[in-house]
Coordinates of C-alpha atoms in Angstrom, one line a residue:
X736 CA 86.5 128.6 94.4
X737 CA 88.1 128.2 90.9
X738 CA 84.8 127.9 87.8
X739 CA 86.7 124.6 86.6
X740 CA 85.9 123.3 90.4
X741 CA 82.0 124.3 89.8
X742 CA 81.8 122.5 86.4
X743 CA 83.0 119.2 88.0
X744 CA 80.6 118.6 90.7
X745 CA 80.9 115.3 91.3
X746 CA 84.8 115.6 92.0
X747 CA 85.9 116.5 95.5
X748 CA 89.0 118.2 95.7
X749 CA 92.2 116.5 97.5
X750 CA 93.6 117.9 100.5
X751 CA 96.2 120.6 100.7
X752 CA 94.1 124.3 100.0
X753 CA 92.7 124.3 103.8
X754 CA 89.9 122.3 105.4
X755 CA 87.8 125.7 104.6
X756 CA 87.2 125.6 101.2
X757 CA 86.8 121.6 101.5
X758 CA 83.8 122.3 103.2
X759 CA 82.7 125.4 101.2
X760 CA 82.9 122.8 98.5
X761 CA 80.8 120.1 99.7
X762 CA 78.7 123.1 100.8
X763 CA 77.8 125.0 97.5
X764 CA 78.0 121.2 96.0
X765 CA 74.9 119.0 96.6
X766 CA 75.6 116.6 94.1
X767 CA 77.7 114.2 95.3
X768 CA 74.9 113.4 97.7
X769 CA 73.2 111.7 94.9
X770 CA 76.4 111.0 91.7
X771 CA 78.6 108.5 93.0
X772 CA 80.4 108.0 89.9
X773 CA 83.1 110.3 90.0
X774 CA 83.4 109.7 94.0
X775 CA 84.0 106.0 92.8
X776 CA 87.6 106.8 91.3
X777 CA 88.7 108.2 94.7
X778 CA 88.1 104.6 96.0
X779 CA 92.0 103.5 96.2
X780 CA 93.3 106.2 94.2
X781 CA 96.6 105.1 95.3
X782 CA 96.9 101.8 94.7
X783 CA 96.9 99.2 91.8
X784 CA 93.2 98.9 91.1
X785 CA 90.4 99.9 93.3
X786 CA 88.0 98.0 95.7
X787 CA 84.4 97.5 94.0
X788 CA 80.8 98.4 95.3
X789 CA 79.5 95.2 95.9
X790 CA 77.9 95.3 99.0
X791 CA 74.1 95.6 99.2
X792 CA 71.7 97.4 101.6
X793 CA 70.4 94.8 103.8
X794 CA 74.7 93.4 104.0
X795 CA 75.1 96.7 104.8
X796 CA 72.4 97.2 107.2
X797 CA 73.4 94.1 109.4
X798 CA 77.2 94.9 109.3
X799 CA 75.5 98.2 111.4
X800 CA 73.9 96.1 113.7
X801 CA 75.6 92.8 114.2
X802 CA 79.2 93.5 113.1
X803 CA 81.7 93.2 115.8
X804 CA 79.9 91.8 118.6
X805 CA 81.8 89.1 120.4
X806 CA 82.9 87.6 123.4
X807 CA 82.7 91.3 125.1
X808 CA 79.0 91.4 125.4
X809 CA 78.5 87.4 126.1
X810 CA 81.4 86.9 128.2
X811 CA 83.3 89.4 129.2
X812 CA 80.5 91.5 131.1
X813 CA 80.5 88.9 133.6
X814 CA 83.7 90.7 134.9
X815 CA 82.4 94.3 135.0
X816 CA 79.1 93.3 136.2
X817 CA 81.2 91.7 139.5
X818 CA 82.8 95.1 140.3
X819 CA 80.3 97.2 139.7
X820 CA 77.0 95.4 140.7
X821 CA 73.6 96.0 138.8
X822 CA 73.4 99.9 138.5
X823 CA 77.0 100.2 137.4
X824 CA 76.7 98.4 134.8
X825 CA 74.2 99.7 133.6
X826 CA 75.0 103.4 133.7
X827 CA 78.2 102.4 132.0
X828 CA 76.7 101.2 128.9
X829 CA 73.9 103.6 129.1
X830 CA 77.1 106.7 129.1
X831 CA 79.1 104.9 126.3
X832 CA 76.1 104.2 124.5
X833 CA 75.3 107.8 124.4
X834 CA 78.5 108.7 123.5
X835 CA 78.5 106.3 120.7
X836 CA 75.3 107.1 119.3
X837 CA 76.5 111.1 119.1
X838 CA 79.9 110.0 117.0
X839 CA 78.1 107.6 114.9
X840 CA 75.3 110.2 114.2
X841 CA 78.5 112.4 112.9
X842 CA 80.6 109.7 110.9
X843 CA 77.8 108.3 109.1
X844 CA 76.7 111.9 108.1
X845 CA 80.3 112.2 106.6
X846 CA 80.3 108.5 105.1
X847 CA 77.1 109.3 103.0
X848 CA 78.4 112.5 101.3
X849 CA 82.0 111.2 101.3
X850 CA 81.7 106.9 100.8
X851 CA 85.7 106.9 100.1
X852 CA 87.7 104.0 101.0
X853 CA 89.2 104.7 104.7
X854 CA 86.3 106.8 105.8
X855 CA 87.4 109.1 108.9
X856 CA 91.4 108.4 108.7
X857 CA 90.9 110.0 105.4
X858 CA 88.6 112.7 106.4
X859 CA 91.2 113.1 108.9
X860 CA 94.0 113.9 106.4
X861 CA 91.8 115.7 104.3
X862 CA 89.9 118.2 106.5
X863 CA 92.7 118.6 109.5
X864 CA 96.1 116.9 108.9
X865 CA 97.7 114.6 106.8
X866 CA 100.0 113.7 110.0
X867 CA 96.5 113.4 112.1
X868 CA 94.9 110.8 109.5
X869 CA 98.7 108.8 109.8
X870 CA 98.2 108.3 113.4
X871 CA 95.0 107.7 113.6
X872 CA 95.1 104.9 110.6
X873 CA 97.9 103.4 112.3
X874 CA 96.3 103.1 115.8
X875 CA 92.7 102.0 114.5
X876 CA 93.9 99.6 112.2
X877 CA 96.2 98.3 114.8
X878 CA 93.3 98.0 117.4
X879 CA 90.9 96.0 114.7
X880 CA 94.3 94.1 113.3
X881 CA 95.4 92.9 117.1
X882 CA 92.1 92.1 118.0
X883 CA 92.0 89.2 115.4
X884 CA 93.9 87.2 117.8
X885 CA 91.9 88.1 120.9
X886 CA 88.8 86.7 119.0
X887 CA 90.6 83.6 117.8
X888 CA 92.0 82.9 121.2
X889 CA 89.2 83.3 122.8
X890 CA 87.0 81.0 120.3
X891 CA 89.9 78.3 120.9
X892 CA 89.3 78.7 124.6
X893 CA 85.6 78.2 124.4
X894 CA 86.3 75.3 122.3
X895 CA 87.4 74.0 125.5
X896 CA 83.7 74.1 126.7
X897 CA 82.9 70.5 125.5
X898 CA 86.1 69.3 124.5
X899 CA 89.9 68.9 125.4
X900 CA 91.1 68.9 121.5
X901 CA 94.1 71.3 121.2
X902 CA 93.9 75.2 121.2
X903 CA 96.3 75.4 118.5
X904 CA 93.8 72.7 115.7
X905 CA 91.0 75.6 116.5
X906 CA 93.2 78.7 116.2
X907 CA 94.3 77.6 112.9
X908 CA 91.1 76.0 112.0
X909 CA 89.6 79.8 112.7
X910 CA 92.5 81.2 111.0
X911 CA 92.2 79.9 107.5
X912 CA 88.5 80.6 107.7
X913 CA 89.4 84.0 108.4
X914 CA 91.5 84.4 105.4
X915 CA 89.7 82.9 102.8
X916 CA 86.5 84.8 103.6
X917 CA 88.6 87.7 103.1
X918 CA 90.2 87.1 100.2
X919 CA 86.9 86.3 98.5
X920 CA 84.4 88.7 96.4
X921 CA 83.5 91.5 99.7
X922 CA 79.9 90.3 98.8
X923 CA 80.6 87.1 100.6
X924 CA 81.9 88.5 103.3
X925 CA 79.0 90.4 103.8
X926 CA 76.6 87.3 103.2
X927 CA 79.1 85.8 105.9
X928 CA 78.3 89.2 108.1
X929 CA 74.2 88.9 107.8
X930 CA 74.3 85.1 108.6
X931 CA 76.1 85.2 112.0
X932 CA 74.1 88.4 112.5
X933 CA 70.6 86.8 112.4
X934 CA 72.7 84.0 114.6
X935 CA 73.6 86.6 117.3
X936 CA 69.8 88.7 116.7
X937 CA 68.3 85.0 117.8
X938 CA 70.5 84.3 120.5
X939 CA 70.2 87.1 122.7
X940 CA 66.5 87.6 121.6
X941 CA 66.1 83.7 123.2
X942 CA 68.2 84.9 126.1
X943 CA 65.9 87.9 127.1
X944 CA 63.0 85.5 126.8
X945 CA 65.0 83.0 129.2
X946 CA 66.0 86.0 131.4
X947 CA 62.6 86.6 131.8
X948 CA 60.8 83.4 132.2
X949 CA 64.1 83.1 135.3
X950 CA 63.6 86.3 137.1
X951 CA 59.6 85.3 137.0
X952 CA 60.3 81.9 138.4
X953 CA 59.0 79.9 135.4
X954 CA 62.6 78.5 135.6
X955 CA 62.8 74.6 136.6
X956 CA 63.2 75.6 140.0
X957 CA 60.6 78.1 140.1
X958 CA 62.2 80.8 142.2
X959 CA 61.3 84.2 141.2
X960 CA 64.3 86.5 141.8
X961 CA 62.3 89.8 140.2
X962 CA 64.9 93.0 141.3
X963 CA 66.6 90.8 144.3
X964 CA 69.9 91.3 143.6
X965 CA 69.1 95.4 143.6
X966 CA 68.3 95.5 147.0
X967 CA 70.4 92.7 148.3
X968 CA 73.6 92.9 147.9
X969 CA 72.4 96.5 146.1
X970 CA 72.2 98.6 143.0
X971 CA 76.4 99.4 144.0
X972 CA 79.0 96.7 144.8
X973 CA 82.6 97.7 146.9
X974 CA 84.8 97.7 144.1
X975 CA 88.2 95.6 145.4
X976 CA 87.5 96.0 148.7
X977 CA 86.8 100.2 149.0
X978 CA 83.7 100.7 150.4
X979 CA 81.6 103.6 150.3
X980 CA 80.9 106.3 147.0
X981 CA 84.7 106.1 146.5
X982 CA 84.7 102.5 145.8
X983 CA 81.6 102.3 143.9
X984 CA 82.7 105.0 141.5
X985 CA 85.9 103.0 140.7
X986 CA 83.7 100.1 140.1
X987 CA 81.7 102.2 137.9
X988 CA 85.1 103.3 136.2
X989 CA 86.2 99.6 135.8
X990 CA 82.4 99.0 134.1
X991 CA 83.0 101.6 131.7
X992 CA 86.6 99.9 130.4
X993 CA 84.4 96.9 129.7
X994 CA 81.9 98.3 128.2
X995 CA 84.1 100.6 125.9
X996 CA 85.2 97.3 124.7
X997 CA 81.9 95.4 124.1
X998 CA 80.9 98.4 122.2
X999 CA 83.8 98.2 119.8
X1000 CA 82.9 97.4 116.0
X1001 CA 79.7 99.6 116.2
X1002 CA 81.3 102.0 114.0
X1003 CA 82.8 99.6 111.1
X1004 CA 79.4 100.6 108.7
X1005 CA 81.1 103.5 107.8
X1006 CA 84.0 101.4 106.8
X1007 CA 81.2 100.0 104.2
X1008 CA 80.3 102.6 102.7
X1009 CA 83.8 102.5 99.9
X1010 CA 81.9 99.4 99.0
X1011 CA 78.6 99.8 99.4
X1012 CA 76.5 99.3 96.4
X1013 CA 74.3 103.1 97.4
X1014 CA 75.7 104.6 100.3
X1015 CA 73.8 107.6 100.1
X1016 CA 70.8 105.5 101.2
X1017 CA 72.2 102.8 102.9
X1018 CA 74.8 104.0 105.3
X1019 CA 72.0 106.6 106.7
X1020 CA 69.3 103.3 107.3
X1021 CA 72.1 101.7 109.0
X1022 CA 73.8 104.4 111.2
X1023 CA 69.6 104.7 112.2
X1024 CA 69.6 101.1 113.1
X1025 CA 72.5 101.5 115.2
X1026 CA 70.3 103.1 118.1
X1027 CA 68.5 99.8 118.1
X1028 CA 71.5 97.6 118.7
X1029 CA 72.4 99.6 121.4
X1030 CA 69.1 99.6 123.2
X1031 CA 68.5 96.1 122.6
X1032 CA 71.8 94.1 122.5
X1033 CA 73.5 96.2 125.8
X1034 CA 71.4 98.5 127.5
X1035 CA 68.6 95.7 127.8
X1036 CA 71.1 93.1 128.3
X1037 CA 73.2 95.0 131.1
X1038 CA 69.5 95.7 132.8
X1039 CA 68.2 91.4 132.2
X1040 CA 72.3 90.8 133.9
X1041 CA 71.7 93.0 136.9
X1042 CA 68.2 91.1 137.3
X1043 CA 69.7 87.3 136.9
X1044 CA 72.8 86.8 138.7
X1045 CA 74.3 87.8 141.8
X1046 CA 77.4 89.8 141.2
X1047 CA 79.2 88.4 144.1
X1048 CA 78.9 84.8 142.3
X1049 CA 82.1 84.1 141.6
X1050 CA 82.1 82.4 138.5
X1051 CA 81.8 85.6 136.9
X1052 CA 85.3 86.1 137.3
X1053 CA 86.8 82.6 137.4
X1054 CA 88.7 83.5 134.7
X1055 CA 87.7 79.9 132.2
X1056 CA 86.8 82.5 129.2
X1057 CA 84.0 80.4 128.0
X1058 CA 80.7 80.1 128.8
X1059 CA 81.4 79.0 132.5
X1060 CA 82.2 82.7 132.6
X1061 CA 79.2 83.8 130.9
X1062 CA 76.6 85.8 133.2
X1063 CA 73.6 84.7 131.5
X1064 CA 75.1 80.7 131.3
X1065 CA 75.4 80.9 135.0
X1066 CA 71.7 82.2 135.7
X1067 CA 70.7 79.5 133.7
X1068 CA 72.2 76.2 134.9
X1069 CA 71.0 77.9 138.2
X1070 CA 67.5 77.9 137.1
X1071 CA 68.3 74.2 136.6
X1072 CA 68.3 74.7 132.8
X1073 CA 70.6 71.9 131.3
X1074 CA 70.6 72.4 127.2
X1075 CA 70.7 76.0 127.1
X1076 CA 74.4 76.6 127.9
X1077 CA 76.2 74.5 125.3
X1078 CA 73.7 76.1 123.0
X1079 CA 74.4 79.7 123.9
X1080 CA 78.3 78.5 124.1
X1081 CA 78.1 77.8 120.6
X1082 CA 76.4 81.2 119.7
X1083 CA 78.9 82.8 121.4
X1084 CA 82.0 80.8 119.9
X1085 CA 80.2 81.8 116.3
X1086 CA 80.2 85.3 117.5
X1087 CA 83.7 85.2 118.2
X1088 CA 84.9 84.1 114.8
X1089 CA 82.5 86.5 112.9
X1090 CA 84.6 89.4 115.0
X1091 CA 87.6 88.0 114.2
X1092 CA 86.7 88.2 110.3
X1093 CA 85.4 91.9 110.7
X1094 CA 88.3 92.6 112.5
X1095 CA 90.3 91.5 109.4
X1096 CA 88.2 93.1 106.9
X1097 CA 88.5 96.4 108.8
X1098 CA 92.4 96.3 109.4
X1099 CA 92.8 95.7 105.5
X1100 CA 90.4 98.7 104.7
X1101 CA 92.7 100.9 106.8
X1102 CA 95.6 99.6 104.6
X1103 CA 94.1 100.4 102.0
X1104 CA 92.9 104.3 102.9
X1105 CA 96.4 104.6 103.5
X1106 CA 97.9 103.8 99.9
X1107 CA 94.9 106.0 99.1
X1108 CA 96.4 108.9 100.9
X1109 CA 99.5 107.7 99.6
X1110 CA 101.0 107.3 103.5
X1111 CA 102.0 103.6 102.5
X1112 CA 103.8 102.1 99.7
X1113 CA 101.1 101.6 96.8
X1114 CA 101.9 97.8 96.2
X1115 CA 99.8 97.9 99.4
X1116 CA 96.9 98.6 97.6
X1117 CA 97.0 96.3 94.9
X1118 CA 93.4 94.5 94.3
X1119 CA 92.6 91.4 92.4
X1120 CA 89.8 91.5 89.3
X1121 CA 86.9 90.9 92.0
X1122 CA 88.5 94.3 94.3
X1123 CA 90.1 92.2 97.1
X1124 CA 93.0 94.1 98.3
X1125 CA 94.5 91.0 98.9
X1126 CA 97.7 91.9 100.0
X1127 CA 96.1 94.8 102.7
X1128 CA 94.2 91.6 103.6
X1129 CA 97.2 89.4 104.2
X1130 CA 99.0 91.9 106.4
X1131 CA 95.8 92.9 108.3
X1132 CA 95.6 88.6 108.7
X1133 CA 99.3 88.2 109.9
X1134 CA 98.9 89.5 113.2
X1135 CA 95.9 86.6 114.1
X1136 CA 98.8 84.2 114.4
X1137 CA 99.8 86.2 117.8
X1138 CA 96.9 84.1 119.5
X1139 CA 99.2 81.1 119.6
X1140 CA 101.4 82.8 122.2
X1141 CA 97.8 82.3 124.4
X1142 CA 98.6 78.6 123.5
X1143 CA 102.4 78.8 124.6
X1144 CA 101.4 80.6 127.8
X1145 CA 98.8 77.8 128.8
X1146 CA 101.5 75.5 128.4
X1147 CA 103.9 77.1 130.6
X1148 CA 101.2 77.5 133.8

C-alpha cells in the first residue's frame, strides 16, 4: 500500500488494483468507521451534485422495520397459506427469514464502514466486478422500479373494497403522490416512511390482539378454534391435488415464492445509509431491529394465520386482491366482527402506497450508484440544491404508469 494511501485515511480507494488491497485497506484503516467526511464526496461522485445526509436515526430506524411492507404480508399470504396449510407456511417464512437475517447481518456490516450511495451494487463493482455491479444495479433497480406499479395496482383494486370509483382516478391519484414525495427534501420522505410505519406497527399489533381474542372464542360468536385447523384438515395441505410428502413439499415450495416476496424491502436500510445523517450508528441499530420485524410482523403472523382460518376456505384465493382476500379479514367477519375489515382494508391500502414510494425512492438510488460508478450517463445523476436526484427519481417513477395496463385488462374480461 502506497504511504500517500496511509496519510489519507478517510479516502477509500476506487476500484481497479484488486478486491485485495481494498480490503487490506479498510483493514489497516479504522477510521472511516468513525470520519465520514471524506466518504461524503464519494456520495454521487459521478453526477452533477451529490445527494445530502439528511436522514435521521429514528427515519432511519423505521425504514429498517416498516419499509417495504405491503399487500404481500396482508394479502397475499392468503394464497400461500391455501397451498401449504399451517406448518408450510410457517417453515417458509421461518427459512427465508433466516436467510434474510444472515445477508442483512453482512450488508449492514458493509453499509456502516462503506455508507456510499448505491450500497452493494457498488460494493459489487468495487470488490468483484465492474460487470457484476452492472447487472446486479440493473436487475435490483428493475425489481424495486416495476414493483411501483404492482403496489399502485393493487391500492386501486383495494379501492374497490367500499367503492366502484374508477381504478384509473386512484392509480393516478397514488401516482402524483408518489412523485412529489420523491422529489421533495429525502427528510420528508423519511417522515412519510416513520408515519405509515407506526400505521402498519398498530395494525398488525391490533390484529394479533384480535387473532387472539378469535382463536380463544372471545369473538362475537364465541367459538374457540385454539390449534383446530392443525389437526383438522392438518399441519400439511395436498398442494393442487398431489397428495402425500410429494405434494406437501411443493406446497411448501409454492409458500416460499410468497414469502420471498412479502419479505422484499427488508433490505432498503442499507440503501439509507448514502443519506443517513450517522450511519456508523444508525444503520447497525437498524439492521439489529430488523430481527424484530421478522419475528413479529411474519413469523408471528404466519403462526396467528395458521391458528384463524381454514386453508381450504376459499376466499383465500378468490382472487378480489383486497381485503376479501385477506386471511386475517376473513377470520374476522367470521368471528362476526363487522368494523374491523374496512379498518384493516384501509391499513393495508396505506401500506400499499408507502411500498410504492419506497419502491421509487430505491429505484432512483440505484440510478444514481450507477452514474456514481459511472455505468450511466452522468446527467443521470444530476441533484437539485436540497440532493433530490430528481431526474433518477423521474425515470425510477415512469415505470408506475405500467399499472394502468391492470386497468385495460379489467376492461377487456
Amino acid at each position: 500500500m502506497a504511504a500517500a494511501d496511509i496519510k489519507q485515511p478517510g479516502a477509500i480507494r476506487p476500484s481497479g488494483n484488486g478486491s485485495q488491497d481494498a480490503i487490506e485497506e479498510i483493514r489497516h484503516n479504522p477510521t472511516p468507521l468513525y470520519d465520514t467526511s471524506k466518504l461524503e464526496l464519494e456520495l454521487n461522485v459521478g453526477g452533477q451534485g451529490s445527494t445530502q445526509r439528511r436522514l435521521r436515526d429514528y427515519q432511519v430506524t423505521m425504514i429498517g422495520f416498516c419499509s417495504g411492507i405491503g399487500t404481500g404480508l396482508f394479502v397475499g399470504t392468503g394464497a400461500a397459506y391455501a397451498k401449504a396449510g399451517p406448518a408450510g407456511l410457517l417453515l417458509a417464512f421461518c427459512v427465508v427469514g433466516a436467510v434474510l437475517w444472515c445477508v442483512m447481518q453482512s450488508i449492514s456490516e458493509l453499509a456502516t464502514v462503506i455508507p456510499t450511495a448505491g450500497s452493494f451494487p457498488h460494493w459489487t463493482t468495487r470488490f468483484i466486478d465492474p460487470a457484476v455491479g452492472f447487472s446486479l444495479a440493473i436487475s435490483y433497480g428493475y425489481c424495486y422500479t416495476i414493483g411501483i406499479a404492482s403496489e399502485i395496482s393493487a391500492a386501486a383494486v383495494l379501492v374497490s373494497y367500499w367503492s366502484d370509483i374508477t381504478p384509473a382516478v386512484v392509480i393516478t391519484v397514488s401516482l402524483v403522490l408518489i412523485l412529489a414525495i420523491n422529489l421533495c427534501n429525502v427528510r420528508l420522505y423519511g417522515e412519510t416512511e416513520v408515519i405509515s410505519g407506526a400505521i402498519k406497527v398498530l395494525c398488525f399489533l391490533g390484529l394479533v390482539i384480535v387473532s387472539i381474542v378469535i382463536t380463544s372464542g372471545g369473538g362475537p360468536n364465541h367459538k374457540s378454534i385454539g390449534f383446530k385447523y392443525w389437526h383438522h384438515p392438518g399441519a400439511w395441505v395436498d398442494y393442487d391435488g398431489i397428495t402425500g410428502s410429494t405434494g406437501h413439499f411443493l406446497g411448501f415450495l409454492s409458500a416460499l415464492v410468497n414469502a420471498s416476496y412479502s419479505f422484499v424491502g427488508v433490505e432498503t436500510v442499507v440503501i439509507s445509509a448514502a443519506e443517513s445523517v450517522n450511519p456508523h450508528r444508525s444503520i447497525p441499530k437498524a439492521a439489529n431491529r430488523v430481527t424484530y420485524r421478522i419475528g413479529f410482523f411474519y413469523i408471528l403472523g404466519a403462526l396467528l394465520i395458521g391458528i384463524i382460518v381454514d386453508p381450504r376456505n376459499s376466499d383465500l384465493i378468490s382472487g378480489s386482491g383486497n381485503a376479501n382476500s385477506s386471511p386475517w379479514v376473513i377470520a374476522i367477519k367470521q368471528a362476526g366482527i363487522s368494523v374491523l375489515p374496512s379498518i384493516v382494508n384501509a391499513c393495508i391500502l396505506i401500506s400499499a402506497w408507502s411500498a410504492g414510494s419506497s419502491y421509487c425512492w430505491v429505484g432512483s438510488r440505484m440510478i444514481v450508484a450507477m452514474t456514481t460508478d459511472r455505468q450511466l450517463p452522468q446527467i443521470f445523476g444530476r441533484t437539485w440544491s436540497n440532493g433530490v436526484p430528481w431526474l433518477a427519481v423521474i425515470v425510477a417513477w415512469l415505470f408506475g404508469p405500467l399499472a394502468y395496463l391492470s386497468v385495460f385488462m379489467n376492461s377487456i374480461s
